[in-house]
Short mmCIF file of C-alpha atoms in Angstrom, two decimals:
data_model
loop_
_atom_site.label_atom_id
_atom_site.label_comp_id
_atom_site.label_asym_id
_atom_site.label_seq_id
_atom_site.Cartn_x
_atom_site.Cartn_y
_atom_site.Cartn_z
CA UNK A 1 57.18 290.44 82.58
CA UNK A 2 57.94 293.96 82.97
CA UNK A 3 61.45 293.33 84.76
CA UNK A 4 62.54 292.30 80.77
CA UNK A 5 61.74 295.76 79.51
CA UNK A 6 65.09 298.18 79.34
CA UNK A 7 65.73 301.14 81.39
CA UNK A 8 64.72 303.40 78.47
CA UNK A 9 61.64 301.57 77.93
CA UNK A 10 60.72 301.92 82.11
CA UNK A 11 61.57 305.36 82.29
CA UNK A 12 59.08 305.93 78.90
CA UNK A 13 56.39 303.76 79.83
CA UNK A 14 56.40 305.21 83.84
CA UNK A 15 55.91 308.78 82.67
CA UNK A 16 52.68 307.49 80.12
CA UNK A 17 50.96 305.01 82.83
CA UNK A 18 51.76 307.61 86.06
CA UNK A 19 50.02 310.38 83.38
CA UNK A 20 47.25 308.51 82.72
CA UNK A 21 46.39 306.85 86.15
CA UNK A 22 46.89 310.44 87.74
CA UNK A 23 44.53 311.57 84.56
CA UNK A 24 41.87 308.99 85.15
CA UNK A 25 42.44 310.04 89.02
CA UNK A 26 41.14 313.63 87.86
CA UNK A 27 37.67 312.33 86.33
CA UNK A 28 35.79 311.51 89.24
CA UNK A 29 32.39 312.94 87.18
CA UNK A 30 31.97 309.44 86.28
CA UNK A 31 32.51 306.04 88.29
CA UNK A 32 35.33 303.62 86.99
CA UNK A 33 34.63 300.45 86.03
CA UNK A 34 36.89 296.80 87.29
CA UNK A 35 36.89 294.31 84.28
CA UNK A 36 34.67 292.45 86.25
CA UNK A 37 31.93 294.80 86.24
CA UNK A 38 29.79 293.00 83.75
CA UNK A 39 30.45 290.13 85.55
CA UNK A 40 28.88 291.79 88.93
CA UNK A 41 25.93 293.36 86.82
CA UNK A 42 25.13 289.74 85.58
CA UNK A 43 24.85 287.81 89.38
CA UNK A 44 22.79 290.60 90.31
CA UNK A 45 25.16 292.42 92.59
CA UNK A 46 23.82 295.73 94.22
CA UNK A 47 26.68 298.11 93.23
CA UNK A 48 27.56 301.92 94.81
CA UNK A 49 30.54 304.36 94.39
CA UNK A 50 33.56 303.71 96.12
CA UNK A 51 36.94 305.66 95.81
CA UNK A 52 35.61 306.68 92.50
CA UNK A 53 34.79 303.43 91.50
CA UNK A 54 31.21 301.15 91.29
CA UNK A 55 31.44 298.62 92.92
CA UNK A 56 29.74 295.47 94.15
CA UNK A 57 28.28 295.77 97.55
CA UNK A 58 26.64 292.62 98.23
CA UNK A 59 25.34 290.24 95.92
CA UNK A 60 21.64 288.10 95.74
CA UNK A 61 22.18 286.10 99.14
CA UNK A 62 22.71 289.21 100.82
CA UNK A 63 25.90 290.59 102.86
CA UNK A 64 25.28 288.20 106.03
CA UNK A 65 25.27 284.75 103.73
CA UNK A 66 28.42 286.08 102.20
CA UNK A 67 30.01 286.59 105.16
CA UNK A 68 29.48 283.31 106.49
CA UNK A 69 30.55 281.62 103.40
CA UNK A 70 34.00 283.01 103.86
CA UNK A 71 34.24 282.11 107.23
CA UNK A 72 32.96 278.72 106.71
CA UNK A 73 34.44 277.93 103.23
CA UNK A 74 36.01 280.41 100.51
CA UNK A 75 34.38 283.84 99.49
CA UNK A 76 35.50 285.71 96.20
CA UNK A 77 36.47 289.86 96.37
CA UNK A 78 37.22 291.73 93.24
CA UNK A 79 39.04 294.06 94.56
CA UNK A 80 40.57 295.77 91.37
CA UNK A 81 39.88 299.42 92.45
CA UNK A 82 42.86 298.85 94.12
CA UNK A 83 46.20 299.78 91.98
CA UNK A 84 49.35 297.76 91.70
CA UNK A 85 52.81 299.60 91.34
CA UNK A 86 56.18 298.07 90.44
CA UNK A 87 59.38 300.05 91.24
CA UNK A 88 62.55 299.39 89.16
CA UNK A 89 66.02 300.30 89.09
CA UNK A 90 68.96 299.95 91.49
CA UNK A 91 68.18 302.84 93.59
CA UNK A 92 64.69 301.20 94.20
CA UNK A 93 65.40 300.06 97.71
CA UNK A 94 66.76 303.54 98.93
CA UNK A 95 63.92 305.59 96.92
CA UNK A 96 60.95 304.02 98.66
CA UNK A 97 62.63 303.52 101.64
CA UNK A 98 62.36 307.51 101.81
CA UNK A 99 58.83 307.73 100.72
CA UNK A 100 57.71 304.98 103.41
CA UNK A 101 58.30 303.39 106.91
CA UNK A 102 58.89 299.54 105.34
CA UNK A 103 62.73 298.05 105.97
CA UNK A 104 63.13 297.43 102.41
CA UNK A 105 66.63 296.98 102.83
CA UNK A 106 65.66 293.92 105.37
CA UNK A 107 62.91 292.75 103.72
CA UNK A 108 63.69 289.63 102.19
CA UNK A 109 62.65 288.27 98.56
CA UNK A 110 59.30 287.28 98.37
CA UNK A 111 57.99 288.91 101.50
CA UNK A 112 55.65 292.01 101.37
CA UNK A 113 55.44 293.99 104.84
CA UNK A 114 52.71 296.67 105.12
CA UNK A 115 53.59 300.10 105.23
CA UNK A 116 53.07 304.01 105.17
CA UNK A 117 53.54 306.58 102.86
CA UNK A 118 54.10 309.60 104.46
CA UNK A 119 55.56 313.32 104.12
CA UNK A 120 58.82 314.29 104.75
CA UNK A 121 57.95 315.38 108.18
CA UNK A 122 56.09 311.83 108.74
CA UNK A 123 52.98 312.64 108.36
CA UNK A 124 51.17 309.73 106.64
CA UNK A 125 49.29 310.04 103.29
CA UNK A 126 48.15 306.80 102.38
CA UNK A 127 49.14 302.80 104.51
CA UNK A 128 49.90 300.47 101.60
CA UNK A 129 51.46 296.76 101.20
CA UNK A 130 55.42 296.82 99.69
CA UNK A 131 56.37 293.60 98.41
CA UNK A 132 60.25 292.31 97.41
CA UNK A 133 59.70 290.97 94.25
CA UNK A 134 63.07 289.81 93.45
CA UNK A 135 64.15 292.72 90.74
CA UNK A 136 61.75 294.65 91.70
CA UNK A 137 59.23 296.22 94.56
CA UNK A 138 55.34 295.74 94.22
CA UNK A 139 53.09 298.20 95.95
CA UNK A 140 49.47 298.15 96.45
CA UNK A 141 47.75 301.09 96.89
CA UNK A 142 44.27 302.03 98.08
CA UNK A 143 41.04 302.79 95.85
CA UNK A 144 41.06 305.83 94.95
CA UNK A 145 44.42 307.19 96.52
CA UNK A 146 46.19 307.44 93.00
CA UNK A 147 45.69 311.61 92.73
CA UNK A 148 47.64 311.71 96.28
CA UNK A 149 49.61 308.64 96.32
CA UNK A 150 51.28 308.93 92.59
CA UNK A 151 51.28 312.79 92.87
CA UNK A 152 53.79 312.30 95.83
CA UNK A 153 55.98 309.74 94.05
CA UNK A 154 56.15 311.24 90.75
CA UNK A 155 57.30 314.55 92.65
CA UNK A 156 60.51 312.57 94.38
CA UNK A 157 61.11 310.08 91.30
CA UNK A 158 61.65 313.33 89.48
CA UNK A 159 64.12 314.50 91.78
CA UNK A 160 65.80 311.25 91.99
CA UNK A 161 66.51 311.10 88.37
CA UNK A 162 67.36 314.62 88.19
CA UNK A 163 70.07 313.58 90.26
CA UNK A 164 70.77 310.40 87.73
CA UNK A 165 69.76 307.94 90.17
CA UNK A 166 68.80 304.50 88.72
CA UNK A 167 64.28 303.89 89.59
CA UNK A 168 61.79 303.94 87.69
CA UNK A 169 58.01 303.40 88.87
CA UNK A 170 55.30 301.25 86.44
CA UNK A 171 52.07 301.16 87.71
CA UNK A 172 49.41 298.74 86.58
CA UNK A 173 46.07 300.05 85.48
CA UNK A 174 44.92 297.38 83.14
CA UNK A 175 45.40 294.59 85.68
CA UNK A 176 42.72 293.04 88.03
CA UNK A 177 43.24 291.82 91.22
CA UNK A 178 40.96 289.21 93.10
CA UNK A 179 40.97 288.37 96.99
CA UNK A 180 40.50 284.47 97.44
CA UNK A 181 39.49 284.29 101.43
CA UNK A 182 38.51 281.85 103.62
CA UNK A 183 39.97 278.09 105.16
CA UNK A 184 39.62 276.55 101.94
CA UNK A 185 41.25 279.45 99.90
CA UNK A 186 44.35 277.25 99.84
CA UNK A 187 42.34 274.10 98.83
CA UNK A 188 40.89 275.93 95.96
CA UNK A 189 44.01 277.59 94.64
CA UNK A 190 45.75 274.20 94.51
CA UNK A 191 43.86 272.71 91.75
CA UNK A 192 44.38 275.67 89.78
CA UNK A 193 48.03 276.22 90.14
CA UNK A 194 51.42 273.88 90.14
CA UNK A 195 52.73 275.79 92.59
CA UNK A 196 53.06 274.00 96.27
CA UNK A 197 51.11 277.16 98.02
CA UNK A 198 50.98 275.53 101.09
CA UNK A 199 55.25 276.29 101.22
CA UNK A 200 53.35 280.58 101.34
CA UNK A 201 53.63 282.01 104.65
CA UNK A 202 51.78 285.07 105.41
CA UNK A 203 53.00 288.27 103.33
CA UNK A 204 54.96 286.52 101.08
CA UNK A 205 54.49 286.34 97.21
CA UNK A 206 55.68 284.98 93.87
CA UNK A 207 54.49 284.64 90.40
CA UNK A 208 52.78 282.05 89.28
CA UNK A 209 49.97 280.46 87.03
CA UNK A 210 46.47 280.20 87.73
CA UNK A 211 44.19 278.82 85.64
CA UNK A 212 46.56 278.81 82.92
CA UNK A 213 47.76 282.42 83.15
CA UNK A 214 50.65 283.98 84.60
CA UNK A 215 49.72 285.94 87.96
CA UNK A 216 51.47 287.70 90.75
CA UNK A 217 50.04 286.16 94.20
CA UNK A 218 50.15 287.38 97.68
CA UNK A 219 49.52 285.07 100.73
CA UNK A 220 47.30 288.28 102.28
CA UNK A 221 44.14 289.97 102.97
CA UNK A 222 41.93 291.73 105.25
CA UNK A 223 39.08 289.52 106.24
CA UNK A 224 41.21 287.60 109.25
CA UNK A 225 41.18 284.43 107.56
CA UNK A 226 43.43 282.79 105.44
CA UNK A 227 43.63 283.88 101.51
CA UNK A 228 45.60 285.02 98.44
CA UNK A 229 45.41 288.36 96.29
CA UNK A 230 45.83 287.33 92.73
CA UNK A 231 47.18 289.94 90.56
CA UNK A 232 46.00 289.24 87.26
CA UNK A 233 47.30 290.86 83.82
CA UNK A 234 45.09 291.60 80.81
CA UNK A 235 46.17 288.79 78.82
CA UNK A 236 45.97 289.02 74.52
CA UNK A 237 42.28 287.79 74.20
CA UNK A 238 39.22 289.74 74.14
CA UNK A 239 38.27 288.68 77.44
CA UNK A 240 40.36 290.07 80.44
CA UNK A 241 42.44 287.28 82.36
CA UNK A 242 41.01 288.37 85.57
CA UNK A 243 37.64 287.66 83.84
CA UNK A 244 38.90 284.09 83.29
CA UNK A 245 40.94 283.36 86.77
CA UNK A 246 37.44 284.99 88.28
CA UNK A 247 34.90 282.57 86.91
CA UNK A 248 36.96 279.74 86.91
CA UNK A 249 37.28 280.05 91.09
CA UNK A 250 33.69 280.11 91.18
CA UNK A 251 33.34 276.87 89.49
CA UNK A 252 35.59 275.25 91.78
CA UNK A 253 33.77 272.29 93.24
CA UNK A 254 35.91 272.76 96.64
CA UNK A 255 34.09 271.99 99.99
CA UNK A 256 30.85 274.20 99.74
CA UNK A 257 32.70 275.86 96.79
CA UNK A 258 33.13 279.39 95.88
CA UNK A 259 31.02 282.08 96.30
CA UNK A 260 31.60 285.97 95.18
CA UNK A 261 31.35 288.43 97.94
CA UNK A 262 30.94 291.69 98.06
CA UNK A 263 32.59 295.14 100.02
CA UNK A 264 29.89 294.63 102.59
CA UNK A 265 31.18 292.02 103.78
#
């Protein structure tokens, strides 16, 4: 976990993953790929730019089927165009309570509240999800946002250190993240996990395995039904865990099963 790494490691590996996310941020000439893509190429998915990435749109069935099948049963989002961010340190609390509108000093462990970055006059930049993860905040932040979003809280982590406060900021390019939604999402997360999610309320979140590997999961989403957003790290293998986590929830045998959906929907 990155909680076990040392200050001197956090404050080294924030300035080389901010540098690079802000630098891939920069090359919108060409449209990023999620480690799913192949995956999406391979059902047939209709793909288009969005936030600088390609993305799937809708898949074979069409938008409408897909739809349904989340409302009905469970529907599968890859939704890794969107960046996760852990913030260290004990200053943590204070520094992204000025960068935001959350109660972080409130909000207790394992809950996630969504927010807004803003300016220092309050104007907002960018709404986001800000999760207490124990020993350390989790943010999510939108496709495409990073050449705002990190631009803004590199500026003010700079300052904070220059003043030898204790944060340091980690974000998480290499990892996926999937959206399981619908009123079996529960059902099918169960058989893939020892964890008793049915003790989740909404917003909250904890790691745990899925399929076998070690995930971050958020009782969340944005379809209006129930689901989870399943943070999923690279793993050591030559095929990304999100890869595995991905096609192992569309095997699931759960009510009408599993079916991936597309942004369309």
């Amino acid at each position: 976990m990155l909680s076990k790494f040392g200050k001197a490691s956090l404050k080294a590996t924030r300035t080389h993953s901010l540098s690079r996310n802000l630098a891939a941020a920069a090359a919108t000439d060409t449209l990023r790929k999620t480690p799913l893509h192949p995956n999406h190429i391979a059902m047939g998915a209709k793909t288009a730019a969005f936030g600088g990435w390609d993305m799937p749109i809708q898949y074979p069935d069409g938008i409408m089927k897909e739809h349904l099948h989340t409302r009905k049963s469970a529907g599968l989002f890859d939704v890794s165009h969107m960046l996760g961010v852990q913030i260290h340190g004990a200053d943590r609390v204070a520094f992204m309570e000025s960068l935001c509108t959350a109660d972080l000093e409130n909000l207790p462990s394992g809950m996630g509240s969504l927010s807004v970055l803003t300016t220092a006059k309050g104007r907002s930049i960018d709404d986001c999800i800000i999760t207490n993860a124990g020993d350390h905040l989790y943010l999510v932040i939108n496709a495409g946002h990073e050449d705002k979003d990190l631009v803004h809280m590199d500026a003010h982590l700079k300052t904070w250190i220059g003043k030898g406060k204790d944060v340091a900021v980690q974000s998480l390019p290499s990892n996926g993240i999937l959206a399981l939604q619908g009123p079996k999402a529960a059902e099918v997360l169960q058989t893939l996990t020892k964890t008793d999610v049915a003790q989740m309320g909404f917003m909250t979140a904890q790691p745990m395995e899925v399929a076998g590997l070690d995930c971050f999961v958020a009782r969340s989403g944005y379809t209006g039904e129930d689901g989870f957003e399943i943070a999923v790290k690279p793993g050591s293998g030559a095929t990304h865990g999100a890869v595995t986590v991905w096609e192992t929830i569309l095997a699931s045998k759960v009510g009408d099963g599993v079916v991936a959906v597309g942004l369309g929907a």
